CSV table of C-alpha atoms in Angstrom, one decimal:
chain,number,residue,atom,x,y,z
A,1,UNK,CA,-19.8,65.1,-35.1
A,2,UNK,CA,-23.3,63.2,-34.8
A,3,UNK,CA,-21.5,60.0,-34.8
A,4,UNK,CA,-18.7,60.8,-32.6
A,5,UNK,CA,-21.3,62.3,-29.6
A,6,UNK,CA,-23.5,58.9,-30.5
A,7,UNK,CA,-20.3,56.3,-30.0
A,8,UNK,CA,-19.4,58.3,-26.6
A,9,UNK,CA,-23.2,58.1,-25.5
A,10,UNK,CA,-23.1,54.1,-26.2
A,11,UNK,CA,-19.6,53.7,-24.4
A,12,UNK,CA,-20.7,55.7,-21.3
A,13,UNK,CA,-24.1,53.3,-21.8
A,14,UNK,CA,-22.1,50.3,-21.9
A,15,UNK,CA,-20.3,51.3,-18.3
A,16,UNK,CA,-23.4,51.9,-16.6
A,17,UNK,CA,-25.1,48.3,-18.1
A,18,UNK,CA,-21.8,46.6,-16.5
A,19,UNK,CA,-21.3,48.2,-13.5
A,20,UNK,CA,-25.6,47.8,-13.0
A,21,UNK,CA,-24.9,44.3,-13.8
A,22,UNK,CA,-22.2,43.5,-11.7
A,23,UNK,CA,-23.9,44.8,-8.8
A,24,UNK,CA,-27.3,42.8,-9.4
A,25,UNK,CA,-25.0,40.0,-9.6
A,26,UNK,CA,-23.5,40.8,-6.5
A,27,UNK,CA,-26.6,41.2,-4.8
A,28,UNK,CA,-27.9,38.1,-6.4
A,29,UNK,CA,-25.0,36.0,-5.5
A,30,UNK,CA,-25.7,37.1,-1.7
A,31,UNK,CA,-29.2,36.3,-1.7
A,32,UNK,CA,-27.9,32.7,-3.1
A,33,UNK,CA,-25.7,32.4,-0.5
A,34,UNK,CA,-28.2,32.9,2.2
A,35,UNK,CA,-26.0,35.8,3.5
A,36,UNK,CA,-28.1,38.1,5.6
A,37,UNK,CA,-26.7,41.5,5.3
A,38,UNK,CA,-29.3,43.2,6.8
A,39,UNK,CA,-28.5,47.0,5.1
A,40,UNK,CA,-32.1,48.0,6.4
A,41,UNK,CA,-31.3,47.7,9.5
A,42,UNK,CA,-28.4,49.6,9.7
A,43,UNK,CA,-29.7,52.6,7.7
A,44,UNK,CA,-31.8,52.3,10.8
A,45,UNK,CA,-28.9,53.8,12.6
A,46,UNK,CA,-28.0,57.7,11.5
A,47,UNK,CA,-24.2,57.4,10.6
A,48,UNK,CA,-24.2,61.3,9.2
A,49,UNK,CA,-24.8,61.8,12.9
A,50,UNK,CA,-21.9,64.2,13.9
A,51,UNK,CA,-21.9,62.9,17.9
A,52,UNK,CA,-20.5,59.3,16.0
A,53,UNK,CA,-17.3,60.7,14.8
A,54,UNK,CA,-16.6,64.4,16.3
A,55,UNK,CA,-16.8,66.1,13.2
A,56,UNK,CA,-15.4,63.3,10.5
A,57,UNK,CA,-17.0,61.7,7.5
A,58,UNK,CA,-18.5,58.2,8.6
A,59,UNK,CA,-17.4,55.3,6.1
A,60,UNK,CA,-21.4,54.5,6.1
A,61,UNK,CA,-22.7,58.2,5.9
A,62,UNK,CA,-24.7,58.0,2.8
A,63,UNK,CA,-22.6,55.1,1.6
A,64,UNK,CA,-24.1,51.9,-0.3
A,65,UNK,CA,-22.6,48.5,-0.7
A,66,UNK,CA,-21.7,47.2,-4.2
A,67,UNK,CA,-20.6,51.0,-4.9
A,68,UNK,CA,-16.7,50.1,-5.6
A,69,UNK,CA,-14.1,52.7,-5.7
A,70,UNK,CA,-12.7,54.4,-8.6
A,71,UNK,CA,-9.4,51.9,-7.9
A,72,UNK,CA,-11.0,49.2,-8.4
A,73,UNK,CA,-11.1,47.3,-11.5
A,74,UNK,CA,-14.1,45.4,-13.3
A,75,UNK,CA,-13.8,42.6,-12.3
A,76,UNK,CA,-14.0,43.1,-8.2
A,77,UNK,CA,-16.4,41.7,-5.9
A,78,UNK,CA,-17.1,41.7,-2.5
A,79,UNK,CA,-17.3,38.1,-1.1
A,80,UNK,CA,-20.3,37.1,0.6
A,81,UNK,CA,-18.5,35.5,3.2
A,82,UNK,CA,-20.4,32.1,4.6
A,83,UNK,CA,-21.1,31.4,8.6
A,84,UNK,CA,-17.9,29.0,8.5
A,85,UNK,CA,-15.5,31.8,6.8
A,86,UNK,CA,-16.8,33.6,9.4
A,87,UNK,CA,-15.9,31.2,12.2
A,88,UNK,CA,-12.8,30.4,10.9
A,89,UNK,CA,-11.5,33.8,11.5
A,90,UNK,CA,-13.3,34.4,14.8
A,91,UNK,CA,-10.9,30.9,15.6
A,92,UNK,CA,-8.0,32.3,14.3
A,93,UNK,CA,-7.9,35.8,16.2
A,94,UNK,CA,-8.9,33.4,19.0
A,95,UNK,CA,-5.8,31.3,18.6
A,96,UNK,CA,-3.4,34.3,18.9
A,97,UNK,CA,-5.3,36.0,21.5
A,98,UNK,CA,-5.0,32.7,23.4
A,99,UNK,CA,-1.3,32.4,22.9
A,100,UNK,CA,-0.2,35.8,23.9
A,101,UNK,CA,-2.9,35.3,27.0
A,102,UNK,CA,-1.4,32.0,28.5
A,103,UNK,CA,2.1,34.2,29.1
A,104,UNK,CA,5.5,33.4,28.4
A,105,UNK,CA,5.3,34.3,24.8
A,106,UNK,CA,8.1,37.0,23.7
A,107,UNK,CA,8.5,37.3,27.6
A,108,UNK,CA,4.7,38.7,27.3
A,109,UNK,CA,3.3,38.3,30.8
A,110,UNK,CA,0.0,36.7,31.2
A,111,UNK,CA,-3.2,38.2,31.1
A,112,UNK,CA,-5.9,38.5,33.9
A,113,UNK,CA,-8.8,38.7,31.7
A,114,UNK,CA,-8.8,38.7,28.2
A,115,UNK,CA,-12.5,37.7,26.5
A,116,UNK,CA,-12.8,35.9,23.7
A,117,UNK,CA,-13.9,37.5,20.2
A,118,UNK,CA,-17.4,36.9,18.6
A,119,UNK,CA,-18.6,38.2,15.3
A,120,UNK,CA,-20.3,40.9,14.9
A,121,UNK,CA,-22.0,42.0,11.8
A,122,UNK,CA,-22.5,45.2,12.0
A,123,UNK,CA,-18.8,45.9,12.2
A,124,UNK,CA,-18.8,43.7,9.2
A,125,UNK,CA,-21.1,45.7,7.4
A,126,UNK,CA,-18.8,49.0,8.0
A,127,UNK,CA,-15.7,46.9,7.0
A,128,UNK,CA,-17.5,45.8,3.8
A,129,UNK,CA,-17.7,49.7,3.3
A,130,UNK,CA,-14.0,50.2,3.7
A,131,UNK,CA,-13.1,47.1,1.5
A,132,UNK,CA,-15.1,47.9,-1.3
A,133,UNK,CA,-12.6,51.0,-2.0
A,134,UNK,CA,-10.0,48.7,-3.6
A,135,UNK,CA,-7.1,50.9,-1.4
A,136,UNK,CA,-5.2,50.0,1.7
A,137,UNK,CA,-6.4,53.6,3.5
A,138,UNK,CA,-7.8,53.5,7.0
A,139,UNK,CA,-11.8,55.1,7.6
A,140,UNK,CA,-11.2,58.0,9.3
A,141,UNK,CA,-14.9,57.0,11.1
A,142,UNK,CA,-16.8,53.6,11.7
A,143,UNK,CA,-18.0,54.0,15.2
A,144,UNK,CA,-21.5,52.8,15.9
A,145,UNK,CA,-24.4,53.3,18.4
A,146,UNK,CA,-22.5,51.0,21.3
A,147,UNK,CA,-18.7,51.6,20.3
A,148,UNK,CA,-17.8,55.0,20.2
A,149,UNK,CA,-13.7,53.5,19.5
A,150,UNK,CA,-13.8,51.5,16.7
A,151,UNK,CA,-10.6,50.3,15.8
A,152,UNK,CA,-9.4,48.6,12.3
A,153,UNK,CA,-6.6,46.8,11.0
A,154,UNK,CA,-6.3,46.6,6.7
A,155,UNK,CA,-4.5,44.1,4.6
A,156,UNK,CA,-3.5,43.2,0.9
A,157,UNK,CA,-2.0,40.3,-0.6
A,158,UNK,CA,-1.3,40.3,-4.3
A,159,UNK,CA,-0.9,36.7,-6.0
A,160,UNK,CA,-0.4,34.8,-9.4
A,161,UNK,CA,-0.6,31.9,-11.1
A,162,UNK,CA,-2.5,28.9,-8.7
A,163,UNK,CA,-4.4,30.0,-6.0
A,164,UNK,CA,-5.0,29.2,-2.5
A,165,UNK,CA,-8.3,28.4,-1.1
A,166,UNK,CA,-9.2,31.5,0.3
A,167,UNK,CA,-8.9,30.3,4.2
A,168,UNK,CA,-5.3,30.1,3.5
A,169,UNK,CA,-5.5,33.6,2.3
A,170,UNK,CA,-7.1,35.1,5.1
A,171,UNK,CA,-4.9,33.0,7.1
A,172,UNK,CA,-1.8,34.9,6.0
A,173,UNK,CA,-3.1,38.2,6.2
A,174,UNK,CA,-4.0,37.6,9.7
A,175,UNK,CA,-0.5,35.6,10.6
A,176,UNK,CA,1.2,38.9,9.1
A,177,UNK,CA,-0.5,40.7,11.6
A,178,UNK,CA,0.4,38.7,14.5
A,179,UNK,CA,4.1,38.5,13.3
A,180,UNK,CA,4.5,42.6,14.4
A,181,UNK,CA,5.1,41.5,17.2
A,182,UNK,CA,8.3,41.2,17.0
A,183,UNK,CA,8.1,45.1,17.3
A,184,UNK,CA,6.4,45.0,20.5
A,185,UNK,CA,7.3,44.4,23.8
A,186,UNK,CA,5.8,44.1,27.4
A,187,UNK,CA,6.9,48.1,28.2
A,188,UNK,CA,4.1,48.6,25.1
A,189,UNK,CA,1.8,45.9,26.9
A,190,UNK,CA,1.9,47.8,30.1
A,191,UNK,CA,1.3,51.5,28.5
A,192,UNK,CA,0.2,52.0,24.7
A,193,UNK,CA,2.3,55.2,23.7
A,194,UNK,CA,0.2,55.9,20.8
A,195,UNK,CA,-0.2,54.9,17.0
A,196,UNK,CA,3.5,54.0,14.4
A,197,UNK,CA,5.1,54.8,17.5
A,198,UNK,CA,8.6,52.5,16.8
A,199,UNK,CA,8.3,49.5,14.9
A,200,UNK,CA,5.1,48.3,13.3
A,201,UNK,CA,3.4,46.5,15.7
A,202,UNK,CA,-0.3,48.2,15.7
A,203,UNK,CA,-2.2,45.8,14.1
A,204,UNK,CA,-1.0,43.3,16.8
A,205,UNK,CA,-2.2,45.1,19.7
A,206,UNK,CA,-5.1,45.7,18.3
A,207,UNK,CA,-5.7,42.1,18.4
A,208,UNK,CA,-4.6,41.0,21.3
A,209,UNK,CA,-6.7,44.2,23.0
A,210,UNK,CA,-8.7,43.3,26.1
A,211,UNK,CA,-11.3,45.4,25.4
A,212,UNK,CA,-12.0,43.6,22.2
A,213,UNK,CA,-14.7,41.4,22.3
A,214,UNK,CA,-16.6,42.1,19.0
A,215,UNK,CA,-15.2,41.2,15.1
A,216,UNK,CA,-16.2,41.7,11.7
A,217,UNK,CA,-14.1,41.3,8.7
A,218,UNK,CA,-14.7,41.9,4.6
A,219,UNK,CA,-13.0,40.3,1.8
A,220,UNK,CA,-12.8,41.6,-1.3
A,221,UNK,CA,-11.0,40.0,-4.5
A,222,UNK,CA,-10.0,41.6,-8.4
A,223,UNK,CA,-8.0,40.8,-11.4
A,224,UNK,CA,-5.0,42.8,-12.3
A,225,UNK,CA,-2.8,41.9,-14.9
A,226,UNK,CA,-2.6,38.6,-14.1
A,227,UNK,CA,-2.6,39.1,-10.5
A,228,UNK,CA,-5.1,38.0,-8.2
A,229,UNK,CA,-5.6,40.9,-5.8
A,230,UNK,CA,-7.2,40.0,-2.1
A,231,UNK,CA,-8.2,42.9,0.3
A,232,UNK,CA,-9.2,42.6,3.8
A,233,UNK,CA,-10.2,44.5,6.2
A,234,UNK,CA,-11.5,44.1,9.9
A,235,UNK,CA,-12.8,46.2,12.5
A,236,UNK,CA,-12.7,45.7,16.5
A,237,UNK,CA,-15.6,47.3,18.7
A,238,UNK,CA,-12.8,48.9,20.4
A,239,UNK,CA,-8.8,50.6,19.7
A,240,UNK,CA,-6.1,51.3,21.9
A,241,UNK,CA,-6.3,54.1,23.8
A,242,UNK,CA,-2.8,56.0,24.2
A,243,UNK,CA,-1.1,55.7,27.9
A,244,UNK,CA,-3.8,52.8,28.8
A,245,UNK,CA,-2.6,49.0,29.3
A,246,UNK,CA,-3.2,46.9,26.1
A,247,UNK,CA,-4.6,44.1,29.0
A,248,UNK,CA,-3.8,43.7,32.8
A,249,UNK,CA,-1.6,41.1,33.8
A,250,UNK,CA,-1.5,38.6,36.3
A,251,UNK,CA,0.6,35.4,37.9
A,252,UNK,CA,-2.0,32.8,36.2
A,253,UNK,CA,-3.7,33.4,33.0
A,254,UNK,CA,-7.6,33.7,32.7
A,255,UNK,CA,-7.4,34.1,36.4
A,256,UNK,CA,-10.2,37.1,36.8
A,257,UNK,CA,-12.6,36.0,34.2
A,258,UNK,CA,-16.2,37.2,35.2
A,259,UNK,CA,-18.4,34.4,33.5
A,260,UNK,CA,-15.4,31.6,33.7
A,261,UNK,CA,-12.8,30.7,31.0
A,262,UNK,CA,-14.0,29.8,27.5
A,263,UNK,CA,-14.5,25.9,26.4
A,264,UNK,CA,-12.9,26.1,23.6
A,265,UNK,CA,-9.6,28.2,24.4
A,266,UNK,CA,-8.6,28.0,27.9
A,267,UNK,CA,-6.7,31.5,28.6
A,268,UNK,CA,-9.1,33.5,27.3
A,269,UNK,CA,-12.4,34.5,29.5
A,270,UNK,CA,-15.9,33.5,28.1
A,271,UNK,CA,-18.3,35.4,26.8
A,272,UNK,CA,-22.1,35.1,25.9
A,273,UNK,CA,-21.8,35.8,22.5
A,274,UNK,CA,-18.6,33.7,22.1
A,275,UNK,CA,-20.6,30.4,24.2
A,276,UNK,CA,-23.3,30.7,21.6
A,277,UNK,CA,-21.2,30.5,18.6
A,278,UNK,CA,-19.0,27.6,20.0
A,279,UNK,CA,-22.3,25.6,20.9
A,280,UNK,CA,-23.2,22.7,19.0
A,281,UNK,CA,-26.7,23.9,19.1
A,282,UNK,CA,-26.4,27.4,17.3
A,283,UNK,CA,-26.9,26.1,13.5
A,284,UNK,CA,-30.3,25.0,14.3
A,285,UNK,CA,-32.2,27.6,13.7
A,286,UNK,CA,-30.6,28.1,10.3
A,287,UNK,CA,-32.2,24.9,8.8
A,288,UNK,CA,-34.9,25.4,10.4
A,289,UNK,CA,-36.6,28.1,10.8
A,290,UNK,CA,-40.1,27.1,11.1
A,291,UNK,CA,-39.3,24.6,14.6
A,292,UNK,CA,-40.8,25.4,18.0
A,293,UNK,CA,-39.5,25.3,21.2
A,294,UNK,CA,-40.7,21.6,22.1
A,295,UNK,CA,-38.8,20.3,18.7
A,296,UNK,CA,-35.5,22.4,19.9
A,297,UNK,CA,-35.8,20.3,23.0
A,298,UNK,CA,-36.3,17.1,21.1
A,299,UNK,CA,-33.3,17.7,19.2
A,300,UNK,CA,-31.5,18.6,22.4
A,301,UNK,CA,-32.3,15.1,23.3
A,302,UNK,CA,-31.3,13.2,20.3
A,303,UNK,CA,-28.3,15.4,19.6
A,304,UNK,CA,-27.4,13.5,23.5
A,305,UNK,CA,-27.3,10.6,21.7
A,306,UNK,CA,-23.9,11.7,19.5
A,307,UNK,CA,-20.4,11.4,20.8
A,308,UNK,CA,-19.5,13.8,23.1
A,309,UNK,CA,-16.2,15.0,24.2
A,310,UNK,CA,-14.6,16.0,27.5
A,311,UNK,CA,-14.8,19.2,26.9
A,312,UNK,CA,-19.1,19.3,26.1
A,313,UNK,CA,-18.2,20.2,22.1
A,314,UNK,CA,-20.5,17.4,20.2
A,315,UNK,CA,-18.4,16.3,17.4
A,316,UNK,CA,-20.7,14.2,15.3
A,317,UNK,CA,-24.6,16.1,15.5
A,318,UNK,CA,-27.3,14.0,13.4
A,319,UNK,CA,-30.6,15.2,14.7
A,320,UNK,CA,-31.1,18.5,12.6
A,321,UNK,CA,-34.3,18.1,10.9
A,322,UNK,CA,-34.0,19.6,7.6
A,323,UNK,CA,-31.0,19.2,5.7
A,324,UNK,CA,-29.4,22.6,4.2
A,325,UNK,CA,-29.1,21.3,0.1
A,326,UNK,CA,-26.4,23.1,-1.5
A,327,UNK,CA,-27.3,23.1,-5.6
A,328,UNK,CA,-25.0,23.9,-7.8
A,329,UNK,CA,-25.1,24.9,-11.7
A,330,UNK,CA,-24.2,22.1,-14.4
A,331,UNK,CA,-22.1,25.0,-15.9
A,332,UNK,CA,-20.7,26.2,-12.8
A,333,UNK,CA,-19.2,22.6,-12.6
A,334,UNK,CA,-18.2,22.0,-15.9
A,335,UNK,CA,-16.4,25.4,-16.1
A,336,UNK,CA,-14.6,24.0,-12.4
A,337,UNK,CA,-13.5,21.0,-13.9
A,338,UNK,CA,-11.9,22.4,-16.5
A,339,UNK,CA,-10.1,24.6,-15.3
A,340,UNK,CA,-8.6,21.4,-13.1
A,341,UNK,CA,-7.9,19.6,-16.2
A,342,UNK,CA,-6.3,22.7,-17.6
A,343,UNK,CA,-4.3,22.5,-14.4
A,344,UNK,CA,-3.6,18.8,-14.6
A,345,UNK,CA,-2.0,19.0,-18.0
A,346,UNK,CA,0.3,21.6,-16.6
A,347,UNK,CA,1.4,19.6,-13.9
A,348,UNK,CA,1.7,16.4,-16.2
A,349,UNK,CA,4.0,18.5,-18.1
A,350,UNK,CA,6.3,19.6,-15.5
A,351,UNK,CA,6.7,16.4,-13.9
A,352,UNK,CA,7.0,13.8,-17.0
A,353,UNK,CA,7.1,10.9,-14.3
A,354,UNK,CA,4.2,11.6,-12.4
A,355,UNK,CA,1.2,9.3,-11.9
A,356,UNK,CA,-1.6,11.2,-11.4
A,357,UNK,CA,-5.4,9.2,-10.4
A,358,UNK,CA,-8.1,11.0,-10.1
A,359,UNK,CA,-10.3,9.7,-6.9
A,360,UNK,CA,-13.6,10.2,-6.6
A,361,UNK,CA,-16.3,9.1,-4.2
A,362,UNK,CA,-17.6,6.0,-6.3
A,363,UNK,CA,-15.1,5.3,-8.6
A,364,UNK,CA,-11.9,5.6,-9.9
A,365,UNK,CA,-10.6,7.7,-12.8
A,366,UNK,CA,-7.2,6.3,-14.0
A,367,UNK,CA,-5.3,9.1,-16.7
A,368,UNK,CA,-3.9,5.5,-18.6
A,369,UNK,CA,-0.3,6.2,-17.6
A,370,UNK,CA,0.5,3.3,-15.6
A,371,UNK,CA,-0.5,0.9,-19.0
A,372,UNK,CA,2.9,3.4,-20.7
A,373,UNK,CA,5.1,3.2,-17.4
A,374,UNK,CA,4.5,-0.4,-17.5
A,375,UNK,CA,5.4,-1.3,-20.9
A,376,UNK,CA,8.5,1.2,-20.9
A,377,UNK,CA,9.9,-0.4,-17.7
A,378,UNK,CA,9.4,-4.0,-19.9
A,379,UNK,CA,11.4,-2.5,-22.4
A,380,UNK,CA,14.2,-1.1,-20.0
A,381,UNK,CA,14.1,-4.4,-18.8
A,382,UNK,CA,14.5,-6.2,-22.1
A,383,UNK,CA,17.5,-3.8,-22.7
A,384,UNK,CA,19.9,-4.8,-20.0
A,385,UNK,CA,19.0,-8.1,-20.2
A,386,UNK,CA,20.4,-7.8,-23.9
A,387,UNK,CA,23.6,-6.2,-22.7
A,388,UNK,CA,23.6,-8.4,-19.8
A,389,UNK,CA,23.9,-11.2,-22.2
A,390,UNK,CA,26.3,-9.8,-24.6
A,391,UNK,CA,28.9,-9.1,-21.8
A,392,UNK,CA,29.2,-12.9,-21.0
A,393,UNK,CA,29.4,-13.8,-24.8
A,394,UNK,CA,32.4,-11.3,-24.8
A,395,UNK,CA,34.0,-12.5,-21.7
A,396,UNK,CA,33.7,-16.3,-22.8
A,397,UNK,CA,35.1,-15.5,-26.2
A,398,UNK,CA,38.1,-13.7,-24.5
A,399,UNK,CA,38.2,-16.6,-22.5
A,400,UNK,CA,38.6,-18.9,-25.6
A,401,UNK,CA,41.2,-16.5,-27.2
A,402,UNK,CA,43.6,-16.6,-24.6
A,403,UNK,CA,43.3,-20.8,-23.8
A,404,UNK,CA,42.2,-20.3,-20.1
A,405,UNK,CA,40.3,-23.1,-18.8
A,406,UNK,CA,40.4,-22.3,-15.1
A,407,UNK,CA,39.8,-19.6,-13.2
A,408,UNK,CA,42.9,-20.3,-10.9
A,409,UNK,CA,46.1,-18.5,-11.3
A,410,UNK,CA,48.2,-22.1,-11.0
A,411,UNK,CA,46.4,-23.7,-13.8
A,412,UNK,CA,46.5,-20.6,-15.9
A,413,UNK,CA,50.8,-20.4,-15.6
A,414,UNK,CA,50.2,-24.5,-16.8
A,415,UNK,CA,48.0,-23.8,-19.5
A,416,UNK,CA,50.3,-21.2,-20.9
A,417,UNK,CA,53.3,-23.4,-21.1
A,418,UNK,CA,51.5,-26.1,-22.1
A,419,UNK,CA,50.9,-23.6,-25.3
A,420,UNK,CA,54.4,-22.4,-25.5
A,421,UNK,CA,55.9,-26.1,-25.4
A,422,UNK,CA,53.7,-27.1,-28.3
A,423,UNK,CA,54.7,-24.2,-30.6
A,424,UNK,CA,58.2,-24.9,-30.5
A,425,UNK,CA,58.3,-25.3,-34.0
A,426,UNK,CA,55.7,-22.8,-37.1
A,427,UNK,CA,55.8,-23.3,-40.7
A,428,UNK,CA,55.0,-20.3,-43.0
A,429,UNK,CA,54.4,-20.1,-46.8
A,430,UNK,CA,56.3,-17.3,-48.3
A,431,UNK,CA,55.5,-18.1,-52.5
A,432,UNK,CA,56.2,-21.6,-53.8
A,433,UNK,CA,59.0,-22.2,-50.7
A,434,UNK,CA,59.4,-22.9,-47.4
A,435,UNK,CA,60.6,-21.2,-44.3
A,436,UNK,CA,61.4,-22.8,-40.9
A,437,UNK,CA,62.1,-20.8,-37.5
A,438,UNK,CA,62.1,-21.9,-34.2
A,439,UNK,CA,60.2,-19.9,-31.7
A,440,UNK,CA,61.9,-17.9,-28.8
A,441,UNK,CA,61.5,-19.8,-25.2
């Protein structure tokens, strides 16, 4: 009985030890990353305030990060996603904003005066909350101090075998989105009638909102069985509100922007927030955080040096200071690499014909193949010129056989009775005698 309570103390043990270790890992891996999640500052804010959410749980009320749902399996983890991931899907929310703002698309009308998102990390921090449950179910709370209307659109895609890089991921959830609105029309533009009204077509309005000018997403990926399981979630600083317009409309798109349209997508309005993240100027302080006001304005004036476009986006920048160094582990690459050659020999196998080279950035890395293509095509070669030759040896020895000198059809008729008029007359040996015949004409 000892034994038995013993072995149960030592499992139970061995669950805490993992899950401990895989949220020091989790914590560690963000501090790698440089990823500022700031938690102190938002326990600075009182979500178990009951003014937030009328009388609901807040997703943050006495909630930590790295605390996954009983869904999830051992294997999750919340992605510390980097300042490009971040951009990339501020861009891509853009994109479709932009479309559906310039008019004409799905007969949408266009709008007067919709801004352009920014990311926020506060409502990143929330949606980290809601991700981190390892289920596709909506917080029934995540308002803060300065949106009182949070709204939030959820997503899971479930893949095996190779997998995408995780842009393309995140791409698709978002596209999947967008693509609900093919439910929606310009009667639900004009008046929201209120949430799974009809077809789906919520988590498109949500993102094409006017009110919306705040983002923050959380990723979230885990083993299953083989399958690779991706969970995302983002929240808006605002949601539709039922009978209110999703935007206002005009004749000419962008046309009532306060602070002017934004560089960077021309139908949507600009926004501070939004400016700063599109200017080439924003990653300074990242690298360096040490650099005064009079070196900002020196790299202001180098940076003026770089190729500029129409449009004031600097495409090439070479005046930052210090240089962000991104190390990585000798075993972290090794264990990278081979997994690809695991994947190469899969793909060799597949496609038997297949010439893979490996290209690198000083030299070249050849798998041998084209030394056994080259040799096999010699011998295919070899081959046919073989038969190629034993074809004309047949041909000329039916040639010989039949007593056709010429390839004419005059001199073959001459040839022929040239043959017949010379064997007018055949001897054969039958025993010790002699026969003679004469041969039919």
């Amino acid at each position: 009985m000892w034994l038995r309570v013993l072995l149960l103390h030592i499992v139970l043990l061995g669950s805490v030890v993992s899950q401990g270790e895989r949220d020091a890992n989790a914590i560690e891996n963000s501090k790698e990353s440089g990823e500022s999640i700031s938690v102190e500052l938002y326990n600075a804010t009182n979500y178990c305030d009951p003014s937030l959410c009328e009388g609901h749980p807040h997703v943050a009320c006495n909630a930590e990060l790295y605390n996954y749902g009983s869904k999830c399996e051992i294997s999750a983890q919340l992605l510390n996603l980097k300042r490009d991931t971040e951009q990339f899907i501020v861009d891509k929310l853009n994109e479709f904003r932009n479309q559906v703002a310039r008019g004409g698309f799905q007969g949408f009308l266009p709008a007067s005066h919709m801004p352009a998102l920014s990311w926020d990390k506060e409502l990143a921090y929330l949606a980290r909350l809601n991700v981190q449950k390892c289920s596709l179910v909506f917080d029934k709370c995540r308002n803060t101090m300065s949106s009182r209307d949070v709204g939030q659109s959820i997503a899971y895609k479930g893949l095996k075998g190779n997998l995408p890089l995780l842009e393309d991921i995140i791409s698709d959830q978002l596209l999947m989105w967008f693509n609900e609105n093919s439910g929606a029309s310009m009667m639900d533009i004009l008046k929201y009638r209120g949430h799974n009204v009809g077809k789906p077509k919520d988590n498109f309005l949500q993102m094409i909102l006017q009110d919306n000018e705040k983002v923050g997403c959380a990723v979230l990926q885990q083993s299953k069985n083989d399958w690779m399981q991706t969970y995302i979630t983002c929240n808006y600083d605002h949601s539709p509100v039922a009978n209110k317009p999703i935007y206002e409309t005009s004749p000419t798109a962008a046309d009532h922007c306060p602070d002017g349209q934004s560089r960077k997508f021309q139908f949507l309005c600009s926004t501070l927030d939004n400016e700063k993240e599109e200017s080439p100027y924003a990653m300074v302080d990242n690298f360096s955080s040490d650099s005064s006001e009079d070196e900002s304005k020196k790299q202001k004036k180098k940076s003026a040096k770089s190729r500029t476009h129409k449009d004031g986006v600097v495409h090439e920048v070479t005046t930052l200071k210090k240089n962000k160094i991104f190390r990585v582990k000798g075993n972290t690459l090794k264990r990278k690499f081979g997994n690809f050659l695991r994947y190469l020999n899969k793909a060799k196998k597949k496609t038997e014909n297949t010439h893979v080279v490996i290209l690198t950035s000083n030299h070249e890395v050849d798998d041998g193949k084209n030394q056994n293509e080259e040799a096999q095509a010699a011998k295919v070669l070899a081959r046919r010129t073989r038969l190629m030759q034993k074809s004309l040896r047949s041909q000329a020895r039916r040639i010989r056989n039949r007593g056709i000198m010429s390839r004419t059809m005059k001199h073959s008729r001459m040839i022929k009775q040239t043959a017949r008029s010379r064997s007018g007359l055949a001897r054969s040996r039958i025993g010790n005698g002699h026969a003679i015949w004469r041969t039919l004409k």
